[in-house]
Coordinates of C-alpha atoms and ligand atoms in Angstrom, one line a residue:
M1 CA 58.4 114.5 84.0
A2 CA 62.0 114.5 82.6
E3 CA 63.1 111.4 80.7
Q4 CA 63.8 108.7 83.3
A5 CA 67.2 107.2 82.9
Q6 CA 68.0 103.6 83.7
I7 CA 71.5 104.4 85.0
G8 CA 73.6 107.5 85.8
V9 CA 77.3 108.3 85.6
T10 CA 78.8 111.1 87.7
G11 CA 82.4 112.0 86.9
L12 CA 82.8 112.5 83.1
A13 CA 86.5 112.5 82.6
V14 CA 87.6 110.1 79.8
M15 CA 86.8 106.9 81.6
G16 CA 83.4 108.1 82.9
R17 CA 82.5 109.7 79.6
N18 CA 83.4 106.5 77.6
L19 CA 81.4 104.3 80.0
A20 CA 78.4 106.6 79.6
R21 CA 78.8 106.4 75.8
N22 CA 79.1 102.7 76.0
L23 CA 75.9 102.4 78.1
A24 CA 74.0 104.8 75.7
R25 CA 75.2 102.9 72.6
H26 CA 73.6 99.8 74.1
G27 CA 70.2 101.4 74.3
H28 CA 70.2 102.5 77.9
A29 CA 69.0 106.0 78.8
V30 CA 72.0 107.5 80.7
A31 CA 71.8 110.3 83.3
L32 CA 74.9 112.5 83.3
H33 CA 76.5 114.6 86.0
N34 CA 79.9 116.3 86.4
R35 CA 81.2 118.7 88.9
S36 CA 82.0 121.1 86.1
Q37 CA 79.0 121.5 83.7
A38 CA 81.2 122.0 80.7
R39 CA 82.1 118.3 80.6
T40 CA 78.4 117.3 80.6
D41 CA 77.6 119.7 77.9
A42 CA 80.6 118.6 75.8
L43 CA 79.6 115.0 76.0
V44 CA 76.1 115.7 74.8
A45 CA 77.3 118.1 72.1
E46 CA 79.9 115.6 70.7
H47 CA 78.2 112.3 71.2
G48 CA 74.5 113.1 71.8
D49 CA 73.6 111.1 68.7
E50 CA 74.9 107.8 70.1
G51 CA 71.9 107.2 72.3
T52 CA 69.8 108.8 75.1
F53 CA 71.6 111.1 77.5
V54 CA 69.8 112.9 80.3
P55 CA 72.1 115.8 81.3
S56 CA 71.8 117.5 84.7
T57 CA 73.1 120.7 86.2
S58 CA 73.1 119.5 89.8
M59 CA 73.3 116.3 91.8
Q60 CA 69.7 116.8 92.8
E61 CA 68.5 117.0 89.2
F62 CA 70.8 114.1 88.3
V63 CA 69.2 111.8 91.0
A64 CA 65.7 113.0 90.2
S65 CA 66.2 111.9 86.5
L66 CA 66.8 108.2 87.5
E67 CA 64.2 105.5 87.5
R68 CA 63.9 103.4 90.7
P69 CA 65.8 101.6 92.0
R70 CA 68.3 104.2 91.1
R71 CA 71.7 103.1 89.8
V72 CA 74.6 105.6 89.8
I73 CA 78.2 104.9 88.8
I74 CA 80.8 107.1 90.4
M75 CA 83.8 107.6 88.1
V76 CA 86.1 110.0 90.0
K77 CA 89.6 109.6 91.6
A78 CA 89.9 107.0 94.3
G79 CA 90.2 108.1 97.9
G80 CA 88.9 111.5 99.1
P81 CA 87.2 112.5 95.9
T82 CA 85.1 109.3 95.9
D83 CA 84.1 109.9 99.6
A84 CA 83.1 113.5 98.7
V85 CA 80.8 112.4 95.9
I86 CA 79.3 109.6 98.1
E87 CA 78.6 112.2 100.9
E88 CA 76.8 114.5 98.4
L89 CA 74.9 111.7 96.7
A90 CA 73.8 109.3 99.4
P91 CA 71.4 111.7 101.2
L92 CA 69.5 112.1 97.9
M93 CA 69.1 108.4 97.3
E94 CA 66.4 106.1 98.8
P95 CA 66.4 102.6 100.3
G96 CA 67.1 100.0 97.6
D97 CA 69.1 102.4 95.4
V98 CA 72.5 101.4 94.1
I99 CA 75.8 103.4 94.3
V100 CA 78.6 102.0 92.1
D101 CA 82.2 103.0 92.5
G102 CA 84.0 102.3 89.2
G103 CA 87.4 103.6 90.2
N104 CA 90.5 101.8 91.4
A105 CA 89.5 102.0 95.1
L106 CA 91.4 100.2 97.8
F107 CA 89.1 97.2 98.7
T108 CA 89.2 98.0 102.4
D109 CA 87.8 101.5 101.6
T110 CA 85.0 99.7 99.7
R111 CA 84.2 97.4 102.6
R112 CA 84.0 100.4 104.9
R113 CA 81.7 102.4 102.5
E114 CA 79.5 99.3 101.8
A115 CA 79.0 98.7 105.5
E116 CA 78.2 102.4 106.1
L117 CA 75.7 102.8 103.3
R118 CA 74.0 99.5 104.2
K119 CA 72.8 101.3 107.3
A120 CA 70.7 103.5 105.1
D121 CA 69.5 100.5 103.0
L122 CA 71.7 101.7 100.1
H123 CA 73.6 99.2 98.1
F124 CA 77.2 100.1 97.5
V125 CA 79.0 98.2 94.7
G126 CA 82.8 98.5 94.4
T127 CA 83.5 97.6 90.8
G128 CA 86.7 96.9 89.0
I129 CA 86.6 98.2 85.4
S130 CA 89.6 97.1 83.4
G131 CA 90.6 98.0 79.9
G132 CA 91.5 101.6 80.1
E133 CA 89.7 104.3 78.0
E134 CA 89.2 102.1 75.0
G135 CA 87.9 99.3 77.1
A136 CA 85.4 101.6 78.8
L137 CA 84.0 102.6 75.4
H138 CA 84.2 99.3 73.5
G139 CA 83.8 96.7 76.2
P140 CA 85.8 96.4 79.5
S141 CA 86.1 93.5 81.8
I142 CA 83.9 94.4 84.8
M143 CA 84.4 93.0 88.3
P144 CA 81.4 94.1 90.5
G145 CA 81.3 93.3 94.2
G146 CA 78.5 94.3 96.6
S147 CA 75.3 92.5 97.4
A148 CA 73.6 89.8 95.2
Q149 CA 70.5 91.9 95.4
A150 CA 72.3 94.9 93.9
Y151 CA 73.6 92.7 91.1
E152 CA 70.1 91.6 90.2
S153 CA 69.3 95.1 89.0
L154 CA 72.8 96.2 88.0
G155 CA 74.3 93.0 86.5
P156 CA 72.3 92.9 83.2
L157 CA 73.2 96.5 82.5
L158 CA 76.9 95.9 83.1
E159 CA 76.9 92.6 81.2
S160 CA 75.4 94.3 78.2
I161 CA 78.4 96.7 77.9
A162 CA 81.2 94.4 78.9
A163 CA 83.6 92.7 76.5
N164 CA 82.2 89.4 75.3
V165 CA 84.1 86.3 74.5
D166 CA 82.4 83.2 72.9
G167 CA 79.0 84.7 73.8
T168 CA 80.0 85.1 77.5
P169 CA 80.1 88.6 79.0
C170 CA 83.4 89.6 80.7
C171 CA 81.4 90.5 83.8
T172 CA 80.0 88.5 86.7
H173 CA 79.2 89.1 90.4
V174 CA 82.5 88.6 92.0
G175 CA 81.3 88.4 95.6
P176 CA 80.0 90.7 98.4
D177 CA 81.3 94.0 99.7
G178 CA 84.9 94.6 98.6
A179 CA 85.4 91.4 96.6
G180 CA 85.2 93.2 93.2
H181 CA 87.8 95.8 94.0
F182 CA 90.0 93.1 95.6
V183 CA 89.9 91.1 92.4
K184 CA 90.6 94.2 90.3
M185 CA 93.6 95.0 92.6
V186 CA 95.0 91.5 92.0
H187 CA 94.3 91.9 88.3
N188 CA 96.6 95.0 88.4
G189 CA 99.2 93.1 90.5
I190 CA 99.3 90.4 87.8
E191 CA 99.5 93.2 85.2
Y192 CA 102.6 94.5 86.9
A193 CA 104.2 91.1 87.0
D194 CA 103.3 90.5 83.4
M195 CA 104.8 93.8 82.3
Q196 CA 107.9 93.2 84.3
L197 CA 108.4 89.8 82.6
I198 CA 107.9 91.3 79.2
G199 CA 110.4 94.0 80.1
E200 CA 113.0 91.4 81.2
S201 CA 112.4 89.5 77.9
Y202 CA 113.0 92.7 76.0
D203 CA 116.1 93.5 78.0
L204 CA 117.6 90.0 77.4
L205 CA 117.1 90.3 73.6
R206 CA 118.2 94.0 73.5
N207 CA 121.3 93.8 75.8
G208 CA 121.9 90.1 75.9
L209 CA 121.7 89.6 72.1
G210 CA 122.2 93.2 70.9
M211 CA 118.9 93.2 68.9
A212 CA 117.3 96.4 67.7
P213 CA 113.9 97.4 69.1
G214 CA 112.2 97.0 65.7
D215 CA 113.5 93.4 65.4
I216 CA 112.4 92.7 68.9
A217 CA 109.0 94.0 68.0
N218 CA 108.8 91.4 65.3
V219 CA 109.8 88.7 67.8
F220 CA 106.9 89.7 70.1
R221 CA 104.6 89.7 67.1
Q222 CA 105.5 86.1 66.4
W223 CA 105.1 85.2 70.1
N224 CA 101.7 86.8 70.0
S225 CA 100.5 84.1 67.5
G226 CA 101.2 81.3 69.9
D227 CA 100.3 80.5 73.6
L228 CA 101.8 83.9 74.7
E229 CA 99.0 85.6 72.7
S230 CA 97.8 88.5 74.9
Y231 CA 97.0 92.2 74.9
L232 CA 100.3 93.1 76.6
V233 CA 102.5 91.1 74.2
E234 CA 100.5 92.6 71.3
I235 CA 101.0 96.2 72.4
T236 CA 104.7 95.5 73.3
A237 CA 105.3 94.9 69.6
E238 CA 103.5 98.2 68.8
V239 CA 105.5 100.2 71.3
L240 CA 108.9 98.7 70.4
G241 CA 108.1 99.1 66.7
H242 CA 107.3 102.8 67.1
A243 CA 109.8 105.6 66.1
D244 CA 109.9 108.9 67.9
H245 CA 108.7 111.7 65.6
D246 CA 111.2 114.3 66.9
T247 CA 114.4 112.2 66.7
G248 CA 113.5 109.3 64.4
K249 CA 115.0 107.0 67.1
P250 CA 113.1 104.1 68.6
L251 CA 110.6 105.6 71.0
V252 CA 111.7 103.2 73.7
D253 CA 115.2 104.8 73.6
V254 CA 114.0 108.3 74.3
I255 CA 111.7 107.4 77.2
T256 CA 113.2 107.9 80.6
D257 CA 113.8 104.4 82.2
A258 CA 112.0 105.2 85.4
A259 CA 108.7 103.3 85.8
E260 CA 105.9 105.0 87.7
Q261 CA 103.0 103.4 89.5
K262 CA 99.6 104.7 90.8
G263 CA 99.6 102.1 93.6
T264 CA 97.4 99.1 92.8
G265 CA 100.4 96.8 92.4
R266 CA 101.8 98.0 95.8
W267 CA 98.4 97.4 97.4
T268 CA 98.4 93.9 96.0
V269 CA 101.7 93.1 97.7
Q270 CA 100.7 94.7 101.0
S271 CA 97.5 92.6 101.0
A272 CA 99.5 89.5 100.1
L273 CA 101.9 90.1 103.0
D274 CA 98.9 90.3 105.4
L275 CA 97.4 87.2 103.9
G276 CA 100.7 85.3 103.8
V277 CA 100.6 84.6 100.1
P278 CA 104.0 84.7 98.4
V279 CA 103.2 86.8 95.3
T280 CA 107.0 87.0 94.5
G281 CA 106.5 87.9 90.9
I282 CA 104.2 90.9 91.7
A283 CA 106.5 92.0 94.5
E284 CA 109.6 91.9 92.3
A285 CA 107.7 93.9 89.6
V286 CA 106.8 96.6 92.2
F287 CA 110.3 96.8 93.5
A288 CA 111.8 96.8 90.0
R289 CA 109.7 99.9 89.3
A290 CA 110.9 101.5 92.5
L291 CA 114.6 100.7 91.8
S292 CA 114.2 102.2 88.3
G293 CA 113.1 105.4 89.9
H294 CA 116.1 105.8 92.2
A295 CA 118.1 107.9 89.7
E296 CA 120.8 109.2 92.1
Q297 CA 121.5 105.8 93.5
R298 CA 121.7 104.3 90.0
V299 CA 124.2 107.0 88.9
A300 CA 126.3 106.3 91.9
A301 CA 126.3 102.6 91.3
R302 CA 126.9 102.8 87.5
E303 CA 130.6 102.0 87.8
L304 CA 130.1 99.0 90.1
P305 CA 132.2 96.1 88.7
G306 CA 130.3 93.4 86.7
P307 CA 129.8 92.0 83.2
S308 CA 128.4 94.2 80.4
G309 CA 125.2 92.2 79.8
N310 CA 126.1 91.0 76.3
W311 CA 126.1 87.2 76.0
G312 CA 128.2 87.1 72.8
L313 CA 125.9 84.4 71.4
S314 CA 126.1 83.0 67.9
N315 CA 122.8 81.1 67.8
S316 CA 120.2 83.8 68.3
D317 CA 117.2 81.7 67.3
A318 CA 117.9 79.2 70.2
F319 CA 118.3 82.1 72.6
I320 CA 115.1 83.7 71.5
A321 CA 113.3 80.4 72.0
D322 CA 114.8 80.1 75.4
V323 CA 113.6 83.6 76.4
R324 CA 110.1 82.8 75.1
N325 CA 109.9 79.7 77.2
A326 CA 111.2 81.5 80.2
L327 CA 108.6 84.2 79.7
Y328 CA 105.8 81.6 79.5
A329 CA 106.9 79.6 82.5
S330 CA 107.4 82.8 84.7
K331 CA 104.0 84.1 83.5
V332 CA 102.3 80.9 84.7
V333 CA 104.0 81.4 88.1
A334 CA 102.8 85.0 88.3
Y335 CA 99.2 84.1 87.5
A336 CA 99.3 81.1 89.8
Q337 CA 100.4 83.4 92.6
G338 CA 97.7 86.0 91.8
F339 CA 95.0 83.3 91.8
D340 CA 96.3 82.0 95.1
Q341 CA 95.9 85.5 96.5
I342 CA 92.3 85.8 95.3
R343 CA 91.6 82.4 97.0
A344 CA 93.2 83.6 100.2
G345 CA 91.3 86.9 100.2
S346 CA 88.1 85.0 99.5
E347 CA 88.6 82.8 102.5
A348 CA 89.8 85.6 104.7
Y349 CA 86.7 87.8 103.9
A350 CA 84.2 85.0 103.3
W351 CA 83.5 86.1 99.7
N352 CA 83.3 82.7 98.0
V353 CA 84.9 83.9 94.8
N354 CA 84.8 81.5 91.9
L355 CA 88.4 81.4 90.5
G356 CA 87.3 79.9 87.2
A357 CA 84.7 82.7 86.8
M358 CA 87.5 85.2 87.3
A359 CA 89.6 83.7 84.6
T360 CA 86.5 83.7 82.4
I361 CA 85.8 87.4 82.7
W362 CA 89.5 88.2 82.2
R363 CA 89.6 86.6 78.8
G364 CA 88.5 89.8 77.2
G365 CA 88.4 93.6 77.8
C366 CA 91.0 93.8 80.6
I367 CA 94.7 94.6 80.4
I368 CA 95.8 91.1 81.2
R369 CA 93.5 89.4 78.6
A370 CA 95.3 86.5 77.1
R371 CA 94.7 83.2 75.4
F372 CA 96.0 81.2 78.3
L373 CA 93.3 82.5 80.6
D374 CA 91.1 79.9 78.8
R375 CA 93.5 77.2 80.1
I376 CA 93.3 78.8 83.6
R377 CA 89.5 78.7 83.5
E378 CA 89.6 75.0 82.4
A379 CA 92.0 74.2 85.2
Y380 CA 89.7 75.7 87.9
D381 CA 86.6 74.4 86.3
K382 CA 88.1 70.9 86.3
R383 CA 89.1 71.2 90.0
G384 CA 87.8 74.2 92.0
D385 CA 90.2 73.4 94.9
L386 CA 93.3 73.1 92.7
P387 CA 96.2 73.7 95.2
S388 CA 98.1 75.7 92.6
L389 CA 97.8 76.3 88.9
L390 CA 101.3 74.7 88.6
V391 CA 99.9 71.3 89.5
D392 CA 97.2 71.4 86.8
D393 CA 98.2 68.8 84.2
Y394 CA 98.3 71.2 81.4
F395 CA 100.5 73.7 83.2
T396 CA 102.7 71.0 84.8
E397 CA 103.4 69.8 81.3
A398 CA 103.9 73.3 79.7
V399 CA 106.2 74.5 82.5
G400 CA 108.1 71.2 82.5
Q401 CA 108.8 71.6 78.8
A402 CA 110.0 75.2 79.3
Q403 CA 112.2 74.3 82.3
A404 CA 115.5 73.8 80.6
S405 CA 115.2 77.1 78.7
W406 CA 114.1 78.9 81.9
R407 CA 117.1 77.7 83.8
R408 CA 119.5 78.5 81.0
V409 CA 118.1 82.1 80.8
V410 CA 118.2 82.7 84.6
A411 CA 121.7 81.2 84.9
G412 CA 123.0 83.2 81.8
A413 CA 121.4 86.4 83.0
A414 CA 123.3 86.0 86.3
Q415 CA 126.5 85.2 84.5
Y416 CA 126.3 88.1 82.0
G417 CA 124.8 90.7 84.3
V418 CA 121.2 91.2 83.0
P419 CA 118.8 91.9 85.8
V420 CA 115.9 89.4 85.7
P421 CA 114.2 89.6 89.1
G422 CA 110.9 88.4 87.7
F423 CA 112.3 85.4 85.9
A424 CA 114.7 84.4 88.7
S425 CA 112.1 84.8 91.5
A426 CA 109.6 82.8 89.6
L427 CA 112.1 80.0 89.1
S428 CA 113.0 80.1 92.8
Y429 CA 109.3 80.0 93.7
Y430 CA 108.8 77.0 91.5
D431 CA 111.8 75.2 93.0
G432 CA 110.7 76.2 96.5
L433 CA 107.2 74.9 96.0
R434 CA 108.4 71.5 94.7
A435 CA 111.3 71.1 97.2
Q436 CA 111.2 67.9 99.3
R437 CA 112.7 69.8 102.3
L438 CA 113.3 73.5 102.7
P439 CA 115.9 75.4 104.9
A440 CA 112.9 76.6 106.9
A441 CA 113.8 73.8 109.3
L442 CA 117.0 75.6 110.1
T443 CA 115.1 78.9 110.4
Q444 CA 112.9 77.3 113.1
G445 CA 116.0 76.0 114.9
L446 CA 117.7 79.4 114.9
R447 CA 114.4 81.1 116.1
D448 CA 114.2 78.6 118.9
F449 CA 117.9 79.2 119.8
F450 CA 117.7 83.0 120.1
G451 CA 114.0 83.5 120.9
A452 CA 112.7 80.2 122.3
H453 CA 110.0 80.5 119.6
T454 CA 109.6 76.6 119.6
Y455 CA 109.4 74.3 116.6
R456 CA 107.3 71.3 115.4
R457 CA 108.9 67.9 114.6
T458 CA 108.5 65.6 111.6
D459 CA 108.2 62.5 113.8
K460 CA 105.8 63.5 116.6
D461 CA 102.9 65.9 117.2
G462 CA 103.1 69.0 119.3
T463 CA 105.6 71.9 119.7
F464 CA 109.0 71.7 121.3
H465 CA 111.8 73.9 122.6
T466 CA 115.5 73.0 123.1
L467 CA 117.0 74.3 126.4
W468 CA 120.0 75.6 124.5
A469 CA 121.7 77.1 127.5
E470 CA 121.5 74.0 129.7
E471 CA 123.9 71.1 129.9
G472 CA 123.1 68.5 127.3
R473 CA 120.6 70.9 125.6
P474 CA 117.6 68.8 126.4
E475 CA 114.4 69.2 124.4
V476 CA 111.1 69.8 126.1
S477 CA 107.5 69.7 124.9
T478 CA 105.8 73.1 125.2
D479 CA 102.2 71.9 124.8
Ligands
LIG501 C1 93.2 98.7 83.8 C2 94.5 99.3 84.2 C3 94.2 100.6 84.9 C4 95.3 101.6 85.0 C5 96.5 101.0 85.7 C6 97.7 101.9 85.7 O1 92.9 97.6 84.4 O2 92.5 99.2 83.0 O3 95.2 98.5 85.1 O4 93.6 100.3 86.2 O5 95.7 102.1 83.8 O6 96.2 100.6 86.9 O7 98.4 101.5 86.9 P1 99.8 101.9 87.3 O8 99.9 103.4 87.0 O9 99.9 101.6 88.7 O10 100.7 101.1 86.4

């Protein structure tokens, strides 16, 4: 009888290979399978000494090498390729076995697959795995969905290889069916927003102040020692401080300024539109990437009249401090919106996701890992039904203190012509949320005028319509 493996990985490109290595390094016997045998052989040849690998030459042999209940992690491209592997794998599995999808799958695909495989008594676990190739090898943040029963057998394995902060693994059961992939999707949406805000901060210091990338790198390094400490701020300093080998110029100056996207940020916004959650920071980040890619339109618009972007400032330290505060406040808004979306998804799909637990497993391993996730965890642990992160005492105070800077930066960016869609939308969201009265009252009036769509009143219950075309324009109750 071949060595029985505790878990198997099929799909041994870099992410899958590193996950298999991570599992082996933690003492688990790992079954290996890949469509092309060469990848399986290379993994064993190069890293066979890191632990126990059980290579296979077919899916049948792969499944046969696994102890019961079998646990298989699929690490192939989302969409069709994942469906193809499931179709090949599922008939070989037995009731109670677990199939894990570790790719960036769309959560609605995961819900469909989970329901389908449940008919064969197979557990399907859509799992977000964040941290890139390095995270997969050294400790990712892991966001498994699927059944509680599946997590009983799968959870300890995943927790043993996840990042660990203060003795707590960055892995927990997120909730049933597609909950894990939904939370990973929102993680990526927040990642987009975070990167957009960092980009706008860079643009303000570069074009607003005329600083060189190497000097801006030092500013981000300083910011990373305070409450902006995070992986993305840390690597921003690395990228901005890097000189291109061919030209000797700052690498950021030789990279084409057209951002690409695989789609997870777009999915987040599409889902938020369906759920009615205003994730304005994530949406602006997705659209900013799209705008940057419209090369022809941008060339045609280059001569449009407007200021140069330089603020002609004398006191750069004060400006840098203002940008830092604007970044922090806008970041709080972006995370507040992301957590609102997780709550809305949890309610819509009856997942019962614990928001504090999500902040906890994002403290390490994932791309958005940051010091202030501890504060977010504290906020939701203090009050699970917190209406918004912005009304948590700590964040109310922190954003309040940053407000003057935030407003100066947004106003100045408008005046001097630096595009800051993330900063500006975050400030408008903040002002919209706290407004005593919104112009939505007029929107309702206009809708009623042209479409008889009715409106509610502040002074009495029910819905009403004004007979705009009649003499005196009387109002009638429509209940
Ligand atoms: C992660 C990353 C990972 C991937 C990005 C890239 O959590 O490890 O988010 O999922 O690198 O999603 O996404 P874009 O190409 O859409 O920026």
